[in-house]
mmCIF file of C-alpha atoms and ligand atoms in Angstrom:
data_model
loop_
_atom_site.group_PDB
_atom_site.id
_atom_site.type_symbol
_atom_site.label_atom_id
_atom_site.label_comp_id
_atom_site.label_asym_id
_atom_site.label_seq_id
_atom_site.Cartn_x
_atom_site.Cartn_y
_atom_site.Cartn_z
ATOM 1 C CA MET A 1 14.502 -33.712 22.812
ATOM 2 C CA THR A 2 12.456 -34.799 19.292
ATOM 3 C CA MET A 3 9.070 -33.087 19.114
ATOM 4 C CA PHE A 4 8.042 -33.529 15.691
ATOM 5 C CA ASP A 5 8.197 -36.732 13.761
ATOM 6 C CA LYS A 6 8.921 -33.966 10.901
ATOM 7 C CA ILE A 7 8.747 -29.855 10.266
ATOM 8 C CA ALA A 8 8.120 -27.783 7.887
ATOM 9 C CA LEU A 9 9.510 -24.808 6.431
ATOM 10 C CA ILE A 10 8.034 -22.810 4.009
ATOM 11 C CA GLY A 11 10.444 -19.325 3.371
ATOM 12 C CA ILE A 12 13.935 -20.737 4.708
ATOM 13 C CA GLY A 13 15.249 -16.857 4.903
ATOM 14 C CA LEU A 14 16.819 -14.818 7.983
ATOM 15 C CA ILE A 15 13.496 -16.146 10.239
ATOM 16 C CA GLY A 16 12.865 -19.946 8.971
ATOM 17 C CA SER A 17 16.475 -20.676 8.463
ATOM 18 C CA SER A 18 17.106 -19.428 11.944
ATOM 19 C CA ILE A 19 14.132 -21.998 12.981
ATOM 20 C CA ALA A 20 16.000 -24.608 11.335
ATOM 21 C CA ARG A 21 19.214 -23.750 12.905
ATOM 22 C CA ALA A 22 17.615 -23.416 16.392
ATOM 23 C CA ALA A 23 15.717 -26.635 16.316
ATOM 24 C CA ARG A 24 18.075 -28.887 14.144
ATOM 25 C CA ARG A 25 20.973 -28.248 16.866
ATOM 26 C CA ASN A 26 18.208 -28.299 19.658
ATOM 27 C CA GLY A 27 17.339 -32.378 17.552
ATOM 28 C CA LEU A 28 13.589 -31.215 18.170
ATOM 29 C CA ALA A 29 12.689 -32.583 14.742
ATOM 30 C CA GLY A 30 13.355 -35.900 13.058
ATOM 31 C CA SER A 31 13.702 -33.743 10.028
ATOM 32 C CA ILE A 32 13.134 -30.956 8.706
ATOM 33 C CA ALA A 33 11.899 -29.601 5.490
ATOM 34 C CA VAL A 34 11.852 -26.582 3.020
ATOM 35 C CA GLY A 35 9.328 -25.132 0.467
ATOM 36 C CA ASP A 36 10.891 -22.246 -0.789
ATOM 37 C CA ALA A 37 10.024 -19.674 -4.138
ATOM 38 C CA SER A 38 13.618 -19.772 -4.938
ATOM 39 C CA GLU A 39 14.942 -22.278 -5.896
ATOM 40 C CA ALA A 40 18.799 -20.461 -4.959
ATOM 41 C CA HIS A 41 17.699 -20.332 -1.831
ATOM 42 C CA CYS A 42 16.143 -24.350 -1.585
ATOM 43 C CA GLN A 43 19.955 -25.411 -2.728
ATOM 44 C CA LYS A 44 21.470 -22.941 -0.845
ATOM 45 C CA ALA A 45 19.576 -25.203 2.842
ATOM 46 C CA LEU A 46 20.709 -28.314 1.482
ATOM 47 C CA ALA A 47 25.267 -27.307 1.501
ATOM 48 C CA LEU A 48 24.808 -25.214 4.640
ATOM 49 C CA GLY A 49 22.636 -28.513 6.055
ATOM 50 C CA ILE A 50 20.347 -26.612 7.729
ATOM 51 C CA CYS A 51 17.810 -28.912 6.470
ATOM 52 C CA ASP A 52 16.915 -32.491 5.250
ATOM 53 C CA SER A 53 15.300 -32.087 1.894
ATOM 54 C CA ALA A 54 13.884 -29.166 -0.227
ATOM 55 C CA SER A 55 11.780 -28.753 -2.878
ATOM 56 C CA MET A 56 9.987 -25.227 -4.365
ATOM 57 C CA GLN A 57 6.823 -27.488 -4.095
ATOM 58 C CA VAL A 58 5.507 -26.153 -1.247
ATOM 59 C CA SER A 59 3.006 -29.401 -1.632
ATOM 60 C CA GLN A 60 6.000 -31.534 -1.093
ATOM 61 C CA ALA A 61 7.922 -29.432 1.593
ATOM 62 C CA VAL A 62 4.261 -30.103 3.889
ATOM 63 C CA LYS A 63 3.587 -34.077 3.056
ATOM 64 C CA ASP A 64 3.815 -35.305 6.395
ATOM 65 C CA ALA A 65 4.541 -32.888 8.374
ATOM 66 C CA ASP A 66 3.722 -32.356 12.123
ATOM 67 C CA LEU A 67 4.361 -28.437 12.479
ATOM 68 C CA VAL A 68 4.643 -27.159 9.527
ATOM 69 C CA VAL A 69 5.529 -22.825 9.169
ATOM 70 C CA LEU A 70 5.029 -20.263 7.118
ATOM 71 C CA CYS A 71 8.805 -18.183 6.702
ATOM 72 C CA VAL A 72 7.679 -15.734 4.243
ATOM 73 C CA PRO A 73 6.313 -12.502 3.988
ATOM 74 C CA ALA A 74 2.784 -12.029 4.206
ATOM 75 C CA SER A 75 2.060 -11.533 1.145
ATOM 76 C CA ALA A 76 2.218 -14.678 0.897
ATOM 77 C CA ASN A 77 0.890 -16.726 2.625
ATOM 78 C CA ALA A 78 -2.047 -17.094 0.844
ATOM 79 C CA GLU A 79 -1.296 -18.236 -2.209
ATOM 80 C CA VAL A 80 1.366 -20.752 -0.073
ATOM 81 C CA ALA A 81 -2.086 -21.672 2.224
ATOM 82 C CA GLU A 82 -3.789 -22.163 -1.118
ATOM 83 C CA ARG A 83 -0.914 -24.790 -2.521
ATOM 84 C CA MET A 84 -0.253 -26.563 0.578
ATOM 85 C CA ALA A 85 -3.925 -27.445 2.295
ATOM 86 C CA ALA A 86 -5.274 -30.344 -0.156
ATOM 87 C CA HIS A 87 -1.430 -31.788 1.804
ATOM 88 C CA LEU A 88 -0.977 -31.494 5.330
ATOM 89 C CA LYS A 89 -1.587 -34.189 6.743
ATOM 90 C CA PRO A 90 -4.536 -34.546 9.453
ATOM 91 C CA GLY A 91 -3.023 -33.394 12.919
ATOM 92 C CA ALA A 92 -1.112 -31.538 11.658
ATOM 93 C CA ILE A 93 -0.164 -27.949 13.411
ATOM 94 C CA ILE A 94 0.577 -24.915 11.202
ATOM 95 C CA SER A 95 1.672 -21.759 11.970
ATOM 96 C CA ASP A 96 3.650 -18.939 11.230
ATOM 97 C CA VAL A 97 5.959 -15.693 12.237
ATOM 98 C CA GLY A 98 4.313 -13.124 10.364
ATOM 99 C CA SER A 99 5.133 -9.883 12.166
ATOM 100 C CA VAL A 100 1.463 -8.948 12.086
ATOM 101 C CA LYS A 101 -1.229 -11.029 13.645
ATOM 102 C CA GLN A 102 -5.213 -10.722 12.140
ATOM 103 C CA SER A 103 -4.180 -10.715 8.036
ATOM 104 C CA VAL A 104 -2.766 -14.342 8.467
ATOM 105 C CA ILE A 105 -5.807 -15.582 10.760
ATOM 106 C CA ARG A 106 -7.696 -13.763 7.423
ATOM 107 C CA ASP A 107 -5.829 -14.936 5.292
ATOM 108 C CA VAL A 108 -4.294 -17.930 5.764
ATOM 109 C CA GLY A 109 -7.602 -19.754 8.748
ATOM 110 C CA PRO A 110 -10.280 -20.115 5.694
ATOM 111 C CA LEU A 111 -8.255 -22.102 3.677
ATOM 112 C CA LEU A 112 -7.280 -24.332 5.436
ATOM 113 C CA PRO A 113 -8.893 -28.007 6.465
ATOM 114 C CA GLU A 114 -11.294 -29.028 9.375
ATOM 115 C CA GLY A 115 -8.724 -31.604 11.139
ATOM 116 C CA VAL A 116 -6.104 -29.264 11.076
ATOM 117 C CA HIS A 117 -4.893 -26.875 13.612
ATOM 118 C CA PHE A 118 -3.988 -23.503 13.435
ATOM 119 C CA VAL A 119 -1.134 -21.799 16.050
ATOM 120 C CA PRO A 120 0.045 -18.784 14.219
ATOM 121 C CA GLY A 121 3.133 -16.349 16.240
ATOM 122 C CA HIS A 122 5.062 -14.097 15.571
ATOM 123 C CA PRO A 123 8.882 -14.326 16.780
ATOM 124 C CA ILE A 124 10.432 -10.528 18.750
ATOM 125 C CA ALA A 125 13.630 -11.127 17.269
ATOM 126 C CA GLY A 126 14.892 -10.035 13.644
ATOM 127 C CA THR A 127 17.863 -8.684 12.143
ATOM 128 C CA GLU A 128 18.316 -6.015 8.880
ATOM 129 C CA PHE A 129 19.267 -9.075 6.976
ATOM 130 C CA SER A 130 17.409 -11.305 4.217
ATOM 131 C CA GLY A 131 18.039 -15.067 3.107
ATOM 132 C CA PRO A 132 18.837 -18.485 4.652
ATOM 133 C CA GLU A 133 22.784 -16.860 4.873
ATOM 134 C CA ALA A 134 21.796 -14.272 7.251
ATOM 135 C CA GLY A 135 19.651 -16.971 10.298
ATOM 136 C CA PHE A 136 21.115 -18.446 13.388
ATOM 137 C CA ALA A 137 20.796 -20.758 15.991
ATOM 138 C CA ASP A 138 20.504 -17.944 18.987
ATOM 139 C CA LEU A 139 18.576 -15.787 17.102
ATOM 140 C CA PHE A 140 15.868 -16.542 19.600
ATOM 141 C CA GLN A 141 17.554 -16.902 22.968
ATOM 142 C CA GLY A 142 15.858 -14.970 25.219
ATOM 143 C CA ARG A 143 13.354 -13.099 22.906
ATOM 144 C CA TRP A 144 9.843 -13.202 23.019
ATOM 145 C CA CYS A 145 8.067 -14.881 20.835
ATOM 146 C CA ILE A 146 4.039 -14.314 20.644
ATOM 147 C CA LEU A 147 1.338 -16.556 20.717
ATOM 148 C CA THR A 148 -2.067 -15.455 18.489
ATOM 149 C CA PRO A 149 -4.227 -18.579 18.711
ATOM 150 C CA PRO A 150 -7.961 -17.559 16.927
ATOM 151 C CA THR A 151 -10.774 -18.623 19.584
ATOM 152 C CA GLY A 152 -11.547 -22.028 19.648
ATOM 153 C CA THR A 153 -7.333 -23.236 18.591
ATOM 154 C CA ASP A 154 -6.753 -26.336 20.686
ATOM 155 C CA GLU A 155 -5.495 -26.532 24.015
ATOM 156 C CA ALA A 156 -2.484 -29.069 22.864
ATOM 157 C CA ALA A 157 -1.980 -27.597 19.932
ATOM 158 C CA THR A 158 -1.318 -23.923 21.601
ATOM 159 C CA ALA A 159 0.944 -26.044 23.970
ATOM 160 C CA LYS A 160 3.741 -28.075 21.832
ATOM 161 C CA VAL A 161 4.583 -24.940 19.361
ATOM 162 C CA LYS A 162 4.133 -22.233 22.578
ATOM 163 C CA ALA A 163 7.215 -25.399 24.171
ATOM 164 C CA PHE A 164 8.932 -25.921 20.501
ATOM 165 C CA TRP A 165 9.346 -22.186 21.081
ATOM 166 C CA GLU A 166 10.711 -22.133 24.466
ATOM 167 C CA SER A 167 13.138 -25.220 23.716
ATOM 168 C CA MET A 168 14.298 -22.433 20.790
ATOM 169 C CA GLY A 169 15.267 -20.288 23.777
ATOM 170 C CA SER A 170 12.313 -17.809 23.421
ATOM 171 C CA MET A 171 9.631 -16.945 26.672
ATOM 172 C CA ILE A 172 6.283 -16.897 25.326
ATOM 173 C CA GLU A 173 3.670 -15.414 26.036
ATOM 174 C CA ILE A 174 -0.194 -15.594 24.910
ATOM 175 C CA MET A 175 -2.620 -12.416 23.029
ATOM 176 C CA GLU A 176 -5.253 -11.374 21.891
ATOM 177 C CA PRO A 177 -4.134 -10.764 17.656
ATOM 178 C CA GLY A 178 -5.900 -7.639 17.263
ATOM 179 C CA HIS A 179 -4.017 -6.084 20.935
ATOM 180 C CA HIS A 180 -0.560 -8.104 19.232
ATOM 181 C CA ASP A 181 -1.023 -5.723 15.646
ATOM 182 C CA MET A 182 -1.290 -2.204 18.452
ATOM 183 C CA VAL A 183 1.306 -3.409 20.223
ATOM 184 C CA LEU A 184 3.852 -4.199 17.501
ATOM 185 C CA ALA A 185 2.507 -0.824 15.662
ATOM 186 C CA ILE A 186 3.955 1.007 18.232
ATOM 187 C CA THR A 187 7.184 -1.061 19.168
ATOM 188 C CA SER A 188 8.350 -1.815 16.148
ATOM 189 C CA HIS A 189 6.063 -0.874 12.983
ATOM 190 C CA LEU A 190 5.873 3.520 13.319
ATOM 191 C CA PRO A 191 10.252 2.653 14.667
ATOM 192 C CA HIS A 192 11.424 1.379 11.230
ATOM 193 C CA LEU A 193 8.115 4.028 9.314
ATOM 194 C CA ILE A 194 10.193 6.921 11.300
ATOM 195 C CA ALA A 195 13.495 5.611 9.951
ATOM 196 C CA TYR A 196 12.711 5.143 6.569
ATOM 197 C CA THR A 197 11.973 8.389 6.446
ATOM 198 C CA ILE A 198 14.576 10.181 8.303
ATOM 199 C CA VAL A 199 16.753 8.416 5.638
ATOM 200 C CA GLY A 200 14.778 9.613 2.836
ATOM 201 C CA THR A 201 14.443 12.575 3.510
ATOM 202 C CA ALA A 202 18.233 12.191 4.573
ATOM 203 C CA GLY A 203 18.916 10.504 0.739
ATOM 204 C CA ASN A 204 17.120 13.741 -0.810
ATOM 205 C CA LEU A 205 19.400 16.423 0.202
ATOM 206 C CA GLU A 206 21.796 18.242 -2.282
ATOM 207 C CA GLU A 207 24.563 16.265 -3.227
ATOM 208 C CA SER A 208 26.766 18.721 -0.510
ATOM 209 C CA LEU A 209 25.107 17.885 2.483
ATOM 210 C CA LYS A 210 24.338 14.528 2.023
ATOM 211 C CA GLY A 211 28.478 13.713 2.048
ATOM 212 C CA GLU A 212 28.587 15.075 5.451
ATOM 213 C CA VAL A 213 25.362 13.185 6.482
ATOM 214 C CA ILE A 214 26.917 9.844 6.379
ATOM 215 C CA ARG A 215 30.929 11.237 7.415
ATOM 216 C CA TYR A 216 29.297 12.531 10.011
ATOM 217 C CA SER A 217 26.380 9.250 11.057
ATOM 218 C CA ALA A 218 27.549 8.688 14.405
ATOM 219 C CA SER A 219 25.738 11.018 15.385
ATOM 220 C CA GLY A 220 22.561 9.235 15.611
ATOM 221 C CA PHE A 221 21.706 8.861 11.597
ATOM 222 C CA ARG A 222 24.189 5.479 11.758
ATOM 223 C CA ASP A 223 21.022 4.179 13.619
ATOM 224 C CA PHE A 224 18.513 5.056 12.044
ATOM 225 C CA THR A 225 19.968 3.564 8.993
ATOM 226 C CA ARG A 226 20.966 0.442 10.185
ATOM 227 C CA ILE A 227 16.920 -0.379 10.474
ATOM 228 C CA ALA A 228 15.597 1.866 7.205
ATOM 229 C CA ALA A 229 17.938 -1.172 5.631
ATOM 230 C CA SER A 230 15.270 -3.990 6.616
ATOM 231 C CA ASP A 231 13.534 -5.941 3.730
ATOM 232 C CA PRO A 232 12.379 -3.764 1.333
ATOM 233 C CA ILE A 233 9.263 -6.811 0.497
ATOM 234 C CA MET A 234 8.745 -7.352 4.303
ATOM 235 C CA TRP A 235 8.317 -3.918 5.457
ATOM 236 C CA ARG A 236 6.258 -3.098 2.022
ATOM 237 C CA ASP A 237 3.776 -6.094 3.616
ATOM 238 C CA VAL A 238 3.789 -5.384 7.294
ATOM 239 C CA PHE A 239 2.153 -1.770 6.502
ATOM 240 C CA LEU A 240 -0.437 -3.252 4.373
ATOM 241 C CA ASN A 241 -1.566 -4.905 6.391
ATOM 242 C CA ASN A 242 -1.303 -3.646 10.049
ATOM 243 C CA ARG A 243 -2.903 -0.214 7.946
ATOM 244 C CA ASP A 244 -5.027 0.386 10.828
ATOM 245 C CA ALA A 245 -3.425 0.029 14.114
ATOM 246 C CA VAL A 246 -0.143 1.689 11.843
ATOM 247 C CA LEU A 247 -2.724 5.033 11.357
ATOM 248 C CA GLU A 248 -3.655 5.683 14.813
ATOM 249 C CA MET A 249 0.202 4.852 16.159
ATOM 250 C CA LEU A 250 1.072 7.472 13.239
ATOM 251 C CA GLN A 251 -1.385 9.890 14.448
ATOM 252 C CA ARG A 252 -0.801 10.261 18.284
ATOM 253 C CA PHE A 253 3.026 10.178 16.938
ATOM 254 C CA THR A 254 1.989 13.160 14.189
ATOM 255 C CA GLU A 255 0.216 14.791 17.374
ATOM 256 C CA ASP A 256 3.193 14.593 20.072
ATOM 257 C CA LEU A 257 6.313 15.357 17.331
ATOM 258 C CA THR A 258 3.573 18.761 16.655
ATOM 259 C CA ALA A 259 3.901 19.847 20.661
ATOM 260 C CA LEU A 260 7.697 19.621 21.106
ATOM 261 C CA GLN A 261 7.866 21.572 17.089
ATOM 262 C CA ARG A 262 5.938 23.701 19.611
ATOM 263 C CA ALA A 263 7.893 23.332 22.405
ATOM 264 C CA ILE A 264 11.567 24.439 20.486
ATOM 265 C CA ARG A 265 9.515 27.398 18.890
ATOM 266 C CA TRP A 266 8.844 28.312 21.361
ATOM 267 C CA GLY A 267 11.685 28.146 23.833
ATOM 268 C CA GLU A 268 9.556 25.738 26.289
ATOM 269 C CA GLY A 269 12.711 24.399 27.672
ATOM 270 C CA GLN A 270 11.024 22.821 30.695
ATOM 271 C CA VAL A 271 8.889 20.526 28.453
ATOM 272 C CA LEU A 272 11.756 19.782 26.159
ATOM 273 C CA GLU A 273 13.208 18.544 29.561
ATOM 274 C CA ASP A 274 10.404 16.597 31.233
ATOM 275 C CA LEU A 275 10.254 14.648 28.590
ATOM 276 C CA PHE A 276 14.142 12.949 27.652
ATOM 277 C CA THR A 277 14.041 12.195 31.267
ATOM 278 C CA ARG A 278 10.682 10.015 30.876
ATOM 279 C CA THR A 279 12.100 8.527 28.066
ATOM 280 C CA ARG A 280 15.288 8.107 29.394
ATOM 281 C CA ALA A 281 13.478 6.183 32.545
ATOM 282 C CA ILE A 282 11.542 3.449 28.841
ATOM 283 C CA ARG A 283 15.386 3.401 27.419
ATOM 284 C CA LYS A 284 16.056 1.934 31.762
ATOM 285 C CA GLY A 285 13.217 -0.117 32.205
ATOM 286 C CA ILE A 286 14.312 -2.360 27.923
ATOM 287 C CA ILE A 287 18.028 -3.036 29.337
ATOM 288 C CA ASP A 288 16.586 -4.381 33.519
ATOM 289 C CA ALA A 289 14.149 -5.978 30.832
ATOM 290 C CA LYS A 290 17.536 -7.676 28.954
ATOM 291 C CA GLN A 291 15.808 -6.543 25.805
ATOM 292 C CA ASP A 292 18.812 -5.220 25.415
ATOM 293 C CA SER A 293 22.319 -4.218 26.386
HETATM 294 P P1 NAP B 1 13.527 -13.453 3.686
HETATM 295 O O1 NAP B 1 14.496 -13.458 5.173
HETATM 296 O O2 NAP B 1 13.232 -12.337 3.328
HETATM 297 O O3 NAP B 1 12.919 -15.049 3.846
HETATM 298 C C1 NAP B 1 11.837 -15.140 3.361
HETATM 299 C C2 NAP B 1 11.872 -16.344 2.045
HETATM 300 O O4 NAP B 1 10.353 -16.489 2.123
HETATM 301 C C3 NAP B 1 12.447 -16.083 1.481
HETATM 302 O O5 NAP B 1 13.312 -16.512 0.892
HETATM 303 C C4 NAP B 1 12.079 -16.340 0.317
HETATM 304 O O6 NAP B 1 12.480 -15.735 -0.955
HETATM 305 C C5 NAP B 1 10.681 -17.583 0.236
HETATM 306 N N1 NAP B 1 9.107 -16.798 -0.185
HETATM 307 C C6 NAP B 1 8.846 -15.366 -1.101
HETATM 308 N N2 NAP B 1 7.936 -15.958 -1.919
HETATM 309 C C7 NAP B 1 7.435 -17.658 -1.074
HETATM 310 C C8 NAP B 1 6.682 -17.870 -2.205
HETATM 311 N N3 NAP B 1 5.044 -17.287 -2.012
HETATM 312 N N4 NAP B 1 6.414 -19.009 -1.496
HETATM 313 C C9 NAP B 1 7.268 -19.925 -1.289
HETATM 314 N N5 NAP B 1 7.899 -18.684 -1.020
HETATM 315 C C10 NAP B 1 8.701 -17.534 -0.139
HETATM 316 O O7 NAP B 1 12.331 -13.250 5.609
HETATM 317 P P2 NAP B 1 12.535 -13.151 6.436
HETATM 318 O O8 NAP B 1 13.060 -11.607 7.382
HETATM 319 O O9 NAP B 1 12.884 -14.719 7.145
HETATM 320 O O10 NAP B 1 11.006 -12.574 6.871
HETATM 321 C C11 NAP B 1 9.695 -14.077 6.568
HETATM 322 C C12 NAP B 1 8.791 -13.289 7.361
HETATM 323 O O11 NAP B 1 9.007 -12.827 9.288
HETATM 324 C C13 NAP B 1 8.243 -11.625 7.237
HETATM 325 O O12 NAP B 1 6.402 -12.998 7.870
HETATM 326 C C14 NAP B 1 8.298 -11.669 9.263
HETATM 327 O O13 NAP B 1 6.509 -10.525 8.491
HETATM 328 C C15 NAP B 1 8.850 -12.837 9.389
HETATM 329 N N6 NAP B 1 9.820 -11.448 10.975
HETATM 330 C C16 NAP B 1 10.390 -11.190 10.664
HETATM 331 C C17 NAP B 1 11.378 -10.715 11.287
HETATM 332 C C18 NAP B 1 12.505 -9.744 10.690
HETATM 333 O O14 NAP B 1 13.102 -8.999 11.950
HETATM 334 N N7 NAP B 1 13.394 -10.478 9.467
HETATM 335 C C19 NAP B 1 11.276 -10.760 12.862
HETATM 336 C C20 NAP B 1 10.241 -11.486 12.745
HETATM 337 C C21 NAP B 1 9.515 -11.748 11.547
HETATM 338 P P3 NAP B 1 12.654 -14.397 -1.641
HETATM 339 O O15 NAP B 1 14.158 -14.170 -1.841
HETATM 340 O O16 NAP B 1 12.886 -15.609 -2.999
HETATM 341 O O17 NAP B 1 11.223 -14.258 -2.721
#
């Protein structure tokens, strides 16, 4: 069912190209326009057949679009908003997919003209790959998408964005932006920081040990390397834009780590066993909720 005559996707990387594929497969848009700073990505999107037009000029891509979704790294949001603001169709809905929600509301909200509707969003789905070839239509299937409309947002616009994501297979939660940033700090941002740290520490080891880390990586290290292979620009922006929430969670984590360190030092096996039993139950909860297999 066509929901929008024209949608514009700004940034045709992993997330933008997955939306393009899912929207196309489900016939959600009359036409799909792409705006991307990379000429190679514009050409690739056209060659893949996932859009009807592609331009390095954001102003061109958003012209006459009923829905515009920003799918760029957080540091590019303000610049993109500035370039597109004067060219938006009256009544258009502007959304995004960024991993941090308070900063996009701060950076983009004030630049949008009167008469358009801003409904920020964040699909809780992704991989460690980037670029237009990395996307796939099923990325959002069975995954949550969190919408964080600022107070006073037009309810009909929020309902349209909700229906759009539901049509791509997502389950929707509406959340206050600050709460979103706190929840994601522990569920996504801190795990990435820990993975970057562990892999970085292994990388700093002397050569003889390094070889063995790779050879025996299946014992746990491998899972961290997948996360630590995620896009450096995107993750730099996540930490710079969700600083307070990440520092808060990092403080709690550091305290818990110190407690574990103490338990190991003093041979307090019961402390370790109790924690590992509780964490096993959390894993079971995630599987029961069908968020992993
Ligand atoms: P990506 O694969 O790197 O795609 C981003 C695209 O935006 C690239 O084609 C990039 O071109 C382009 N771009 C960068 N600056 C631009 C600008 N100023 N104007 C127009 N285009 C620009 O990144 P992604 O993984 O799709 O992430 C996009 C957004 O989704 C981020 O905000 C991220 O927080 C969010 N997100 C990501 C995931 C994930 O797992 N990856 C999950 C949920 C949400 P160049 O490559 O040439 O710079």
